[in-house]
XYZ file of C-alpha atoms in Angstrom:
779
model
C 7.145 12.754 -32.686
C 6.238 16.614 -31.442
C 8.187 19.030 -29.356
C 7.025 22.993 -28.256
C 8.827 25.649 -28.312
C 8.251 29.052 -26.477
C 5.617 30.476 -29.162
C 4.292 26.782 -28.852
C 4.604 25.651 -32.422
C 5.158 22.017 -32.486
C 8.534 20.535 -34.351
C 9.854 17.171 -34.797
C 11.845 15.676 -31.907
C 15.169 13.768 -32.427
C 14.095 12.189 -28.693
C 10.924 10.313 -29.505
C 10.609 8.113 -31.862
C 7.971 8.509 -34.844
C 6.393 5.119 -32.954
C 5.293 6.845 -30.262
C 2.462 8.935 -32.318
C -0.864 6.804 -31.617
C -3.484 9.889 -31.022
C -1.922 12.781 -31.275
C -4.673 15.478 -30.799
C -5.834 14.854 -27.452
C -2.175 13.920 -26.045
C -0.810 17.320 -28.065
C -3.249 19.064 -25.904
C -3.113 18.236 -23.197
C 0.492 18.379 -23.205
C 0.732 22.182 -24.752
C -1.463 22.510 -20.779
C 0.595 21.288 -18.898
C 3.577 23.337 -19.457
C 5.895 24.681 -17.140
C 2.774 23.938 -14.084
C 1.573 20.753 -11.683
C -0.927 19.335 -13.645
C -2.985 16.196 -12.796
C -4.371 15.107 -15.649
C -7.819 12.099 -15.724
C -7.838 10.050 -18.420
C -9.600 7.387 -19.638
C -7.838 4.298 -19.155
C -5.823 2.783 -22.350
C -5.459 6.384 -23.770
C -1.597 6.419 -23.563
C -1.055 8.256 -20.553
C 2.929 7.240 -21.255
C 2.781 9.327 -23.696
C 2.170 12.267 -22.178
C 4.482 11.494 -19.777
C 7.029 10.427 -21.966
C 6.751 13.944 -23.687
C 6.472 16.045 -20.658
C 9.796 14.311 -19.175
C 11.602 14.765 -22.581
C 10.510 18.432 -22.984
C 12.217 18.635 -19.429
C 15.147 17.572 -20.295
C 15.888 19.215 -23.401
C 14.879 22.101 -21.323
C 16.817 21.665 -18.887
C 20.273 20.953 -19.231
C 21.489 18.688 -16.615
C 18.018 17.902 -15.112
C 17.237 14.622 -14.386
C 12.819 12.690 -14.582
C 11.831 10.442 -11.954
C 9.084 8.349 -12.923
C 6.612 6.557 -9.756
C 4.613 4.185 -9.535
C 2.953 1.845 -7.078
C 4.254 -1.266 -7.728
C 7.194 -3.285 -9.598
C 5.296 -4.546 -12.848
C 4.137 -0.996 -13.365
C 7.340 0.442 -13.267
C 8.692 -1.755 -15.361
C 5.765 -0.823 -18.099
C 7.130 2.292 -17.718
C 10.850 1.644 -18.487
C 9.772 -0.323 -21.358
C 7.469 2.633 -22.854
C 10.522 4.931 -22.706
C 13.053 2.371 -23.963
C 10.739 1.821 -26.582
C 9.761 4.644 -27.589
C 12.604 7.192 -26.910
C 15.677 7.597 -28.296
C 16.737 8.317 -24.765
C 20.246 5.992 -24.097
C 19.549 2.910 -22.174
C 21.904 3.268 -19.557
C 20.336 6.533 -18.669
C 16.560 5.200 -18.282
C 17.563 2.333 -14.819
C 14.789 1.218 -12.454
C 15.621 1.278 -8.866
C 14.584 -1.190 -7.018
C 14.735 -2.528 -2.737
C 16.347 -5.576 -4.731
C 19.605 -2.814 -5.458
C 21.372 -2.323 -2.854
C 21.539 1.186 -1.164
C 24.714 1.556 -2.191
C 24.255 0.790 -5.586
C 21.355 3.109 -6.114
C 23.931 6.048 -4.595
C 26.271 4.658 -7.355
C 23.780 4.182 -10.264
C 22.192 8.038 -9.468
C 24.842 9.966 -11.616
C 24.424 8.861 -14.462
C 20.493 8.602 -14.764
C 18.335 10.760 -16.536
C 14.903 9.284 -15.817
C 14.635 6.869 -13.259
C 11.927 4.263 -12.839
C 10.808 3.547 -8.960
C 8.191 2.462 -6.610
C 7.409 5.563 -3.765
C 8.689 3.160 -0.895
C 12.213 3.090 -2.916
C 12.672 6.651 -3.064
C 11.298 7.373 0.728
C 13.906 5.136 1.604
C 16.261 6.873 0.068
C 15.434 10.514 0.669
C 15.109 9.854 4.170
C 18.623 8.142 4.429
C 19.628 11.189 2.170
C 20.876 8.863 -0.260
C 21.264 10.962 -2.908
C 19.778 14.650 -3.974
C 17.146 15.435 -6.110
C 17.957 19.121 -6.290
C 18.685 19.001 -9.682
C 15.005 16.478 -11.159
C 13.435 18.799 -13.459
C 9.846 16.588 -13.228
C 8.327 13.865 -10.980
C 5.883 11.580 -12.538
C 2.978 10.453 -9.400
C 1.010 7.511 -12.175
C -2.201 6.275 -10.137
C -1.803 9.760 -7.997
C -5.237 8.832 -6.554
C -3.407 6.986 -4.071
C -1.721 10.127 -3.019
C -4.091 10.574 0.002
C -3.242 10.321 3.962
C -0.254 8.740 4.777
C 0.399 7.171 1.304
C 4.098 7.735 0.477
C 3.476 10.055 -3.073
C 2.531 12.652 -0.215
C 5.320 13.260 1.393
C 7.702 13.243 -2.097
C 5.987 15.672 -3.596
C 6.464 17.789 -0.772
C 10.472 16.860 0.308
C 10.547 17.344 -3.792
C 8.892 20.757 -3.918
C 11.075 22.043 -1.054
C 14.241 20.586 -2.468
C 14.002 21.099 -6.514
C 15.505 23.884 -8.005
C 13.015 23.223 -11.209
C 10.321 20.994 -10.135
C 7.693 20.633 -12.021
C 4.711 17.831 -11.180
C 2.270 15.372 -12.936
C -0.225 12.931 -11.785
C -2.022 10.247 -13.601
C -5.025 8.817 -13.121
C -8.046 7.638 -14.513
C -10.219 7.664 -11.523
C -9.511 10.477 -8.858
C -12.575 9.977 -6.202
C -15.922 10.085 -6.514
C -16.553 13.352 -3.945
C -15.134 16.991 -4.708
C -12.888 17.347 -1.961
C -11.443 13.691 -2.164
C -9.867 14.911 -5.818
C -8.825 18.604 -3.720
C -7.054 16.348 -1.187
C -5.299 14.776 -4.102
C -4.544 18.682 -5.700
C -3.142 19.609 -2.908
C -1.015 17.322 -1.699
C -0.006 16.980 -4.843
C 0.156 20.530 -5.009
C -1.447 20.842 -9.006
C -2.431 24.200 -9.956
C -4.362 22.991 -12.635
C -6.439 19.795 -13.811
C -6.814 18.537 -17.089
C -10.087 16.228 -17.751
C -10.313 14.207 -20.435
C -13.911 12.366 -20.699
C -14.936 9.482 -23.723
C -17.353 12.261 -24.730
C -14.728 14.937 -25.273
C -14.407 15.300 -29.259
C -10.385 15.312 -28.926
C -10.418 11.828 -26.656
C -13.796 9.984 -28.914
C -12.040 8.961 -31.799
C -10.401 6.600 -29.881
C -12.127 4.906 -27.637
C -12.857 1.173 -28.048
C -16.713 -0.009 -27.708
C -16.908 -2.435 -24.491
C -19.964 -4.353 -23.967
C -20.743 -4.358 -20.355
C -23.433 -7.317 -18.883
C -24.743 -7.795 -15.541
C -25.269 -11.631 -14.823
C -27.206 -11.988 -11.707
C -27.410 -15.409 -10.316
C -29.670 -17.686 -8.438
C -28.312 -19.175 -5.003
C -29.444 -22.576 -4.907
C -31.548 -23.150 -1.923
C -28.614 -25.484 -0.122
C -26.637 -22.192 0.041
C -29.247 -20.454 1.231
C -30.364 -22.845 4.170
C -26.249 -22.083 5.459
C -26.814 -18.375 4.615
C -30.339 -18.478 6.983
C -29.177 -19.955 9.848
C -26.100 -16.911 9.769
C -28.307 -14.194 9.030
C -30.001 -15.208 12.431
C -27.038 -15.727 14.152
C -26.459 -12.029 13.013
C -29.705 -10.849 14.076
C -29.368 -11.847 17.297
C -25.967 -9.746 17.894
C -27.336 -6.776 16.477
C -30.579 -6.993 18.611
C -28.202 -7.401 22.114
C -26.462 -4.478 20.909
C -29.138 -2.065 19.431
C -30.369 -3.007 22.987
C -27.560 -1.872 24.333
C -27.459 1.280 22.383
C -24.864 0.866 20.700
C -26.641 -0.149 17.014
C -29.411 1.720 15.680
C -31.180 -1.290 13.782
C -31.143 -4.966 14.067
C -32.275 -5.490 10.464
C -29.411 -6.929 8.697
C -30.177 -5.260 5.413
C -29.418 -1.912 7.139
C -26.453 -2.399 9.554
C -23.582 -1.834 7.211
C -19.681 -3.297 8.339
C -18.338 0.240 8.606
C -21.463 0.320 11.584
C -19.848 -2.597 12.939
C -16.234 -1.219 12.760
C -17.414 1.619 14.325
C -17.975 -0.219 17.721
C -14.622 -1.046 19.116
C -14.148 2.902 19.862
C -17.473 3.486 21.500
C -17.609 -0.042 23.623
C -14.135 0.909 24.809
C -15.505 4.704 25.587
C -18.572 3.280 27.508
C -16.075 0.854 29.897
C -14.181 4.134 30.377
C -17.404 5.595 31.771
C -19.338 2.867 33.435
C -20.559 3.838 36.484
C -20.470 0.375 38.246
C -19.155 -3.083 37.751
C -22.831 -4.476 35.910
C -22.582 -1.690 33.165
C -18.667 -2.413 32.730
C -19.529 -6.211 32.306
C -22.325 -5.725 29.804
C -20.201 -3.396 28.217
C -17.280 -6.599 28.043
C -19.549 -8.273 26.727
C -21.022 -6.443 24.206
C -17.426 -6.362 23.262
C -17.735 -10.386 22.529
C -20.571 -9.799 20.344
C -19.437 -7.226 18.095
C -16.502 -9.446 17.331
C -18.527 -12.211 16.711
C -21.564 -10.045 14.608
C -17.474 -8.954 12.326
C -17.199 -12.837 11.612
C -20.970 -13.656 10.879
C -21.354 -10.961 8.655
C -18.032 -11.939 6.919
C -18.942 -15.441 7.032
C -22.759 -14.065 5.199
C -20.673 -12.159 2.466
C -19.098 -15.465 1.715
C -21.405 -18.013 1.085
C -23.592 -15.235 -0.503
C -20.902 -14.146 -3.478
C -17.719 -16.822 -2.851
C -19.466 -20.285 -2.448
C -19.151 -23.536 0.039
C -15.474 -23.944 -0.546
C -14.122 -20.066 1.082
C -16.935 -20.146 3.773
C -14.806 -23.838 4.681
C -11.515 -22.502 3.879
C -12.322 -19.762 6.478
C -13.681 -22.166 9.058
C -10.557 -24.265 8.669
C -8.587 -20.898 8.942
C -9.947 -20.260 12.825
C -10.360 -23.718 13.746
C -6.234 -23.849 13.599
C -5.892 -20.987 16.021
C -8.751 -22.506 18.195
C -6.143 -25.631 18.431
C -3.075 -23.649 18.253
C -4.769 -21.471 21.292
C -4.394 -18.481 19.828
C -7.782 -17.381 19.794
C -9.710 -15.177 21.783
C -12.294 -15.871 23.596
C -15.546 -14.713 21.448
C -14.092 -16.832 18.563
C -13.998 -20.193 21.124
C -17.145 -19.121 21.774
C -19.045 -18.949 18.922
C -17.338 -21.919 17.799
C -18.636 -23.811 20.139
C -22.241 -22.963 19.662
C -24.619 -25.307 19.149
C -26.119 -23.508 15.935
C -22.747 -22.485 14.561
C -21.537 -26.220 14.713
C -24.575 -27.074 12.847
C -23.801 -24.160 9.870
C -20.284 -26.414 10.082
C -21.753 -29.909 9.543
C -23.970 -28.433 6.790
C -21.062 -26.708 5.131
C -18.779 -29.720 4.988
C -21.538 -31.901 3.728
C -22.008 -29.820 1.166
C -18.641 -29.450 -0.178
C -18.024 -33.421 0.326
C -20.734 -33.651 -2.316
C -19.162 -31.088 -4.475
C -21.465 -28.393 -4.347
C -20.019 -24.970 -5.243
C -21.298 -21.537 -6.154
C -23.104 -20.848 -8.993
C -21.381 -18.171 -10.000
C -17.998 -21.156 -10.804
C -20.633 -22.270 -12.867
C -21.518 -19.466 -14.547
C -17.834 -18.510 -15.008
C -16.753 -21.947 -17.080
C -19.391 -21.007 -19.843
C -17.802 -17.726 -20.226
C -14.052 -18.613 -20.329
C -15.150 -21.710 -22.677
C -17.177 -19.491 -25.255
C -14.552 -16.938 -25.227
C -12.006 -19.303 -25.921
C -13.688 -21.560 -28.245
C -14.962 -18.088 -30.315
C -10.996 -16.863 -30.274
C -7.758 -19.195 -29.585
C -6.048 -15.888 -29.060
C -8.260 -14.429 -26.291
C -6.449 -13.125 -22.641
C -8.893 -12.940 -20.168
C -8.920 -11.442 -16.583
C -10.961 -12.277 -13.846
C -11.125 -10.069 -10.181
C -11.784 -12.039 -7.610
C -12.071 -9.598 -3.857
C -10.458 -12.695 -1.661
C -7.751 -14.585 -2.463
C -9.024 -17.849 -0.805
C -11.763 -17.191 -4.133
C -8.523 -17.026 -6.274
C -7.444 -20.012 -4.950
C -10.664 -21.793 -5.341
C -10.893 -20.520 -8.615
C -7.457 -21.781 -10.129
C -8.237 -24.832 -8.510
C -11.304 -25.801 -9.713
C -9.724 -25.526 -13.535
C -6.306 -27.149 -12.639
C -7.197 -29.642 -15.013
C -9.248 -27.780 -17.959
C -6.990 -28.688 -21.338
C -8.876 -25.211 -22.739
C -8.756 -22.832 -19.853
C -5.261 -22.440 -19.492
C -5.616 -20.251 -15.805
C -2.919 -19.314 -13.125
C -3.647 -16.814 -10.052
C -2.148 -13.349 -10.199
C -1.736 -12.037 -6.516
C 0.082 -9.972 -4.216
C 3.290 -10.728 -2.138
C 1.978 -11.706 0.972
C 2.397 -14.999 1.991
C -0.648 -16.054 4.136
C -0.116 -19.627 5.974
C 0.713 -21.841 3.234
C -0.831 -19.228 0.797
C 2.156 -18.066 -0.787
C 2.089 -14.494 -2.887
C 3.639 -14.005 -5.991
C 6.703 -11.574 -5.463
C 7.734 -8.911 -7.874
C 9.693 -10.132 -10.503
C 6.574 -13.474 -10.285
C 4.484 -10.980 -10.872
C 6.761 -9.466 -14.189
C 7.229 -12.811 -15.224
C 3.822 -14.341 -15.219
C 2.315 -10.777 -16.821
C 5.507 -11.994 -20.208
C 3.711 -15.599 -19.918
C 0.643 -14.266 -20.200
C 1.313 -11.613 -22.970
C 2.897 -14.561 -24.974
C -0.451 -17.250 -24.624
C 1.337 -19.310 -22.053
C -1.970 -18.709 -19.658
C -4.345 -17.286 -21.377
C -6.536 -16.309 -18.131
C -4.804 -14.772 -15.274
C -7.432 -14.604 -11.454
C -6.408 -12.110 -9.562
C -7.031 -9.465 -6.720
C -7.447 -5.847 -6.264
C -3.362 -5.692 -7.084
C -3.737 -6.386 -10.967
C -6.453 -3.594 -11.396
C -4.028 -0.912 -11.220
C -2.148 0.627 -14.752
C -1.772 -3.114 -16.314
C -1.323 -2.506 -19.577
C -2.323 -5.905 -21.938
C -3.032 -4.689 -25.123
C -4.684 -8.746 -25.920
C -6.611 -8.294 -22.762
C -10.332 -9.010 -24.843
C -12.722 -10.173 -22.015
C -12.905 -9.035 -17.618
C -15.031 -10.722 -15.735
C -15.600 -9.364 -11.928
C -16.370 -12.428 -9.995
C -17.470 -10.186 -7.472
C -19.163 -6.474 -6.929
C -17.042 -3.998 -4.966
C -18.736 -0.723 -3.885
C -15.876 1.115 -5.118
C -15.827 3.761 -8.130
C -12.248 3.698 -8.480
C -11.564 -0.227 -8.282
C -14.110 -0.734 -10.451
C -12.676 1.685 -13.100
C -9.296 0.320 -13.131
C -11.098 -3.254 -13.527
C -12.527 -1.860 -16.752
C -9.879 -0.716 -18.122
C -8.407 -3.435 -18.109
C -9.881 -4.662 -21.532
C -10.703 -2.009 -24.542
C -7.695 -0.763 -24.533
C -6.840 -1.111 -28.725
C -9.496 -2.774 -29.322
C -13.039 -4.011 -28.515
C -13.574 -5.133 -25.395
C -16.147 -6.932 -23.186
C -16.749 -6.909 -19.443
C -19.274 -9.486 -17.615
C -20.163 -8.891 -13.893
C -21.406 -11.685 -11.698
C -24.070 -10.796 -9.555
C -25.832 -12.529 -6.591
C -29.024 -12.275 -6.558
C -30.599 -10.813 -3.591
C -27.729 -10.736 -1.043
C -24.880 -7.818 -0.679
C -23.415 -7.875 -4.547
C -26.700 -6.270 -5.248
C -26.771 -3.367 -2.504
C -22.266 -2.810 -3.548
C -23.691 -2.822 -7.307
C -25.399 0.120 -6.837
C -23.325 1.881 -4.108
C -20.560 1.560 -7.014
C -22.998 2.929 -9.735
C -23.892 6.007 -6.800
C -19.887 6.614 -6.506
C -19.246 6.396 -9.829
C -22.188 8.960 -10.611
C -20.602 11.202 -8.410
C -17.246 10.897 -9.722
C -18.559 11.757 -13.074
C -20.345 15.276 -12.013
C -17.687 16.139 -9.794
C -15.283 15.707 -12.732
C -17.368 17.381 -15.088
C -17.583 20.345 -11.735
C -13.300 20.911 -11.652
C -13.902 20.925 -15.039
C -15.984 23.717 -16.208
C -14.510 25.503 -13.090
C -10.780 25.281 -15.501
C -12.379 26.205 -18.209
C -14.713 29.663 -16.404
C -10.608 29.825 -15.111
C -9.345 30.489 -18.466
C -11.722 33.705 -19.251
C -11.123 35.272 -15.477
C -12.339 34.792 -11.889
C -15.683 32.687 -11.386
C -18.957 33.567 -10.054
C -18.674 34.685 -6.591
C -20.378 31.084 -5.021
C -17.903 29.267 -7.205
C -15.130 31.045 -5.558
C -16.673 30.314 -1.684
C -16.753 26.869 -2.535
C -13.398 26.336 -3.287
C -12.623 28.286 -0.631
C -14.804 26.145 1.446
C -13.083 23.040 0.160
C -9.757 23.638 0.339
C -10.065 24.770 4.032
C -12.024 21.404 4.987
C -9.194 19.477 3.709
C -6.441 20.705 6.059
C -7.294 17.927 8.391
C -5.871 15.412 5.559
C -2.280 15.387 5.367
C -1.278 17.706 8.516
C 2.417 16.105 8.233
C 2.436 18.229 4.778
C 0.499 21.922 5.851
C 2.883 22.700 8.817
C 6.312 20.517 8.448
C 9.092 23.240 7.650
C 12.209 22.664 7.054
C 14.750 23.783 10.465
C 18.062 25.919 9.335
C 20.939 23.979 10.865
C 19.022 21.079 11.025
C 21.193 19.019 8.614
C 23.882 18.849 11.632
C 21.945 16.594 13.378
C 22.082 12.678 13.146
C 18.678 10.659 14.302
C 19.411 6.906 13.862
C 15.560 5.304 12.999
C 14.363 1.613 12.949
C 13.539 1.014 9.319
C 10.785 -0.315 10.058
C 9.663 3.086 11.105
C 9.647 4.341 7.755
C 5.918 4.451 7.032
C 5.338 6.505 10.247
C 4.413 10.145 9.196
C 7.217 10.808 12.070
C 9.734 9.638 10.226
C 8.403 11.825 6.997
C 8.236 14.880 9.374
C 12.033 14.533 11.046
C 12.926 14.256 7.340
C 10.593 17.316 5.721
C 12.683 19.516 8.984
C 15.816 18.543 7.024
C 17.138 15.654 9.639
C 20.269 13.744 8.789
C 18.362 10.578 9.277
C 19.950 6.832 9.092
C 18.316 4.098 8.291
C 18.833 0.377 10.371
C 17.707 -2.379 11.958
C 16.846 -1.715 15.650
C 16.738 -4.662 17.828
C 16.198 -1.713 20.128
C 14.820 0.903 19.911
C 13.164 2.831 17.755
C 14.708 6.049 17.887
C 18.646 6.557 18.501
C 19.938 10.186 19.022
C 23.216 9.513 21.030
C 25.124 6.662 23.335
C 23.199 7.170 25.882
C 19.723 7.976 24.847
C 17.056 5.173 23.019
C 13.013 5.964 22.290
C 10.780 3.967 22.266
C 7.963 5.564 20.559
C 4.082 4.179 20.988
C 0.889 5.200 20.113
C -2.216 4.581 23.172
C -3.828 2.027 21.315
C -0.413 0.010 20.958
C 0.435 0.693 24.552
C -2.919 -0.406 25.424
C -2.258 -3.444 23.770
C 0.939 -4.137 24.597
C 0.252 -3.935 28.099
C -2.506 -6.415 27.060
C -0.210 -9.612 25.749
C 2.412 -8.928 27.255
C 5.190 -7.537 25.409
C 5.712 -3.881 27.075
C 7.808 -4.542 29.690
C 9.948 -6.555 27.445
C 10.216 -4.433 24.885
C 11.000 -1.250 27.684
C 12.911 -3.895 29.976
C 15.544 -3.989 26.866
C 15.211 -0.503 26.351
C 16.157 -0.218 29.984
C 19.390 -1.779 29.476
C 21.308 -0.787 26.721
C 20.714 3.022 26.921
C 21.289 4.996 30.155
C 18.845 7.532 29.398
C 15.622 5.472 27.917
C 12.809 7.439 26.667
C 8.896 6.144 25.723
C 6.882 8.743 24.282
C 3.507 7.757 24.135
C 1.506 9.629 21.629
C -2.184 10.235 22.251
C -4.036 9.750 25.422
C -4.035 6.300 26.314
C -6.950 6.816 28.940
C -9.725 7.800 25.838
C -11.596 4.991 24.721
C -9.369 2.234 26.570
C -10.998 -0.920 27.602
C -8.202 -0.962 30.956
C -9.259 0.118 34.046
C -7.633 3.569 35.350
C -6.172 1.498 38.055
C -4.073 -0.760 35.602
C -2.975 2.152 33.381
C -1.605 4.244 36.221
C 0.045 0.899 37.030
C 1.794 0.118 34.271
C 2.896 4.115 33.859
C 4.382 4.356 37.223
C 6.339 0.706 37.478
C 7.700 1.954 33.701
C 8.792 5.464 35.947
C 9.660 3.817 38.769
C 10.555 0.204 38.543
C 12.428 0.591 34.768
C 13.411 4.603 35.198
C 12.603 5.106 31.956
C 11.505 8.440 31.396
C 7.752 9.104 29.846
C 7.074 12.099 27.565
C 3.675 12.477 25.961
C 2.729 14.132 22.740
C -0.485 15.342 20.998
C 0.397 13.981 17.672
C 3.049 12.366 15.111
C 4.344 15.976 14.190
C 4.216 16.976 18.472
C 6.848 13.475 18.751
C 8.559 14.580 15.571
C 9.468 17.837 17.442
C 10.082 16.576 20.686
C 12.634 14.132 19.736
C 13.668 16.948 17.481
C 14.500 19.037 20.206
C 16.287 16.455 22.107
C 18.579 15.316 19.823
C 19.626 19.183 19.891
C 19.961 18.708 23.046
C 21.533 15.687 23.019
C 24.421 16.396 20.395
C 24.622 20.290 20.872
C 28.505 19.501 22.234
C 31.080 17.972 20.271
C 31.068 14.071 20.895
C 32.338 10.850 18.980
C 30.176 9.586 15.855
C 26.851 7.617 16.881
C 27.596 4.092 17.622
C 24.425 1.439 16.162
C 26.537 -1.805 18.117
C 24.948 -0.803 21.775
C 25.362 -4.507 23.428
C 29.220 -3.960 24.386
C 31.489 -6.160 23.238
C 32.600 -9.440 25.217
C 35.703 -9.754 26.989
C 36.638 -13.446 25.806
C 39.005 -13.142 22.972
C 36.957 -16.084 21.115
C 33.835 -13.989 21.544
C 35.367 -10.973 20.545
C 36.351 -11.910 17.204
C 32.794 -12.956 16.554
C 31.492 -9.596 16.854
C 33.989 -8.148 14.923
C 33.238 -10.658 12.286
C 29.450 -9.856 12.872
C 29.571 -6.470 12.368
C 29.813 -6.849 8.798
C 27.009 -6.318 6.644
C 24.920 -9.564 5.944
C 27.226 -11.828 8.657
C 25.204 -13.175 11.712
C 26.310 -14.620 15.047
C 26.363 -18.294 12.979
C 28.089 -17.305 9.335
C 30.116 -15.475 11.940
C 30.825 -18.494 13.660
C 31.624 -20.687 10.793
C 33.915 -18.585 8.936
C 36.373 -18.446 11.908
C 35.582 -22.734 12.218
C 36.907 -22.641 9.139
C 39.483 -20.124 8.853
C 40.439 -19.474 12.344
C 41.393 -15.962 12.267
C 40.569 -12.618 11.264
C 43.126 -12.277 8.595
C 42.481 -15.216 7.153
C 38.761 -14.338 6.831
C 39.703 -11.010 5.701
C 42.638 -12.258 2.987
C 40.323 -14.902 1.921
C 39.335 -15.038 -1.744
C 35.364 -14.990 -2.949
C 35.979 -19.104 -4.372
C 37.457 -20.078 -0.710
C 34.370 -17.858 0.655
C 31.678 -19.637 -0.945
C 32.853 -23.111 0.369
C 32.265 -22.084 3.348
C 28.276 -23.484 5.247
C 26.081 -20.316 4.692
C 28.032 -17.851 2.813
C 26.422 -16.811 -0.669
C 28.019 -15.465 -3.467
C 26.238 -12.303 -2.326
C 28.230 -12.071 1.186
C 31.541 -13.242 0.150
C 31.459 -10.299 -2.461
C 30.536 -8.064 0.459
C 33.331 -9.407 3.032
C 35.802 -9.330 -0.290
C 35.113 -5.151 -1.098
C 34.825 -4.652 2.869
C 37.973 -6.097 3.645
C 39.871 -4.047 0.884
C 38.003 -0.761 0.655
C 40.024 2.089 1.797
C 38.682 4.457 4.677
C 37.236 8.031 3.703
C 36.761 10.580 6.449
C 34.426 12.286 5.035
C 31.899 13.204 8.256
């Protein structure tokens, strides 16, 4: 393999195996252009972006002595894939290549960090470790962001790039993606959030890439809906049009044409109606707007049902009805849902749906899918096929339809989330399933969006879109699962005369835009090599950079504060997705992540802080949890504080008097101080100032067990044992019931501990380790 010297001469590099050479010319070109600068690489899927990452990683490790490299990917299967590539294609010692996942305890991750050369992890794991101060990344010489089109908004990539550039002595960033976004502003946002100084773009038409592009046939198959499904759709359309007409008559929609109103229009209605409620001149107008709120909620439901019947079929619609009927039965449904399901026309839709389902009516897409799958597997018994669906219910219905098939060996590939009885797949199960797919135990996987990104399955020779997605990024990612090492095929099933067709044209438009945007950026990059581009281009670039300031205010304004590392704040570990925690970390404050039963932030034994956004504040008044949560806060802390982020009076559907009533009750009855902030950054600044003041005098260490120790001795023993990580009050009682004394608990061997009810091997090992650990006063 190649290695570049200071004179850009290639020599063989002992750390990269010869087997890594696959598409040398363009990879070497990109590699040279990415040397010693933050680079975004946009390259078609299947062209070995891992090789580019690997080359740059070895270059940095060789160039900067005793440095480390971090490879980030959004999912564990992708992380595992990168790890295997480095393992197979480099001669780096296996023990220096380590995947750090959430299943490894923080203490063990801390211990492993010292000997790591290349760490592979998800952004969530690294984010939590950096916020907790688990280890330092000052010696990391390269951070690789795979699928970097995610580096927008509040995604963890943005925080990590900022934190890395602040802390590392020799920072370099490499971003990798096949689909950065359909507009220049979107691409510029990624560029800014990752501190990119140079973009390397390759398309299928580039001369150094063209020889390595495998032909992929794309075919759009139009599916005609049967009259029975059209009858159900007709009733739903009529109901939906009636909702739209009411909303238009109340100046909430610009049209009641069901082909012109989009999902985005419907989702905007909530804020608009709330504003109208707040500014209502009389009770009649207010009543009309509350009614509009119900109509808008049902319009969203009906629009979703129409999409299900059009693009997914009878089974999907029946499943949706069943879920909502359970909500009504369990009394968890809101008023608008109950009203919709009691409507006579709607009951007719339900009756028709059940009749068609009992007759075995399926969407014609599934019948066409069977033909495509059977033909492909008969033609090539070693075929591997990926079927993509937008809805998980469709995945389940397809798998169920083919479960008895002797030729099509099918399995679902979905995310981790479990919804009711529908179990998700753990990341370990996902990795196992991908290996079984490669081995041929299954020849067909039916997946949701979790299967779209980055999965390198060389054997996949057919991809089928069961439905159309109006996203250029997702379409490119889906298509990119085939044609990686050989020719492939893509079939897209499109229900004729439905929103499938609308999504088709939307996706085409966005993908065309992406190509135009990439060409503009590419031309601009090439011009910059020979001097400044013309004045108009320069002005456009300035306008672009100014227009994206709003995307990530945390990154644009937060700076490290001198002396902030002397301050310690305990944060609830469920708050790590919040920009507040990220801002506090960027300020340089020492943060401890704990699962707090009360409060979001603790700055001393007497000060606990609950943070609520304006929307959450209003919602918690309606559902009744506000005073329960704040009551507990007041009981645990002598100086309880509520931070109210945003304006609860703006766009609220609660009357002004009710809001004032809640706020005055919190202050006067609960004795809780309220401080209002504009946004997450202001919240972080206020928490910092509070902690600085509170911790300005020497005090005892910050305590996280705020419940008072019990007076009765047996209860006191339970309290002490329950302080061990992994031990709750039930396990503490079981231990003491069996072993009688603290001395026996702490002197017991692991086999004796595992005999006790609810004490497994891991917890037994934790008790054994802690009871023999020598205290180190390192604070």
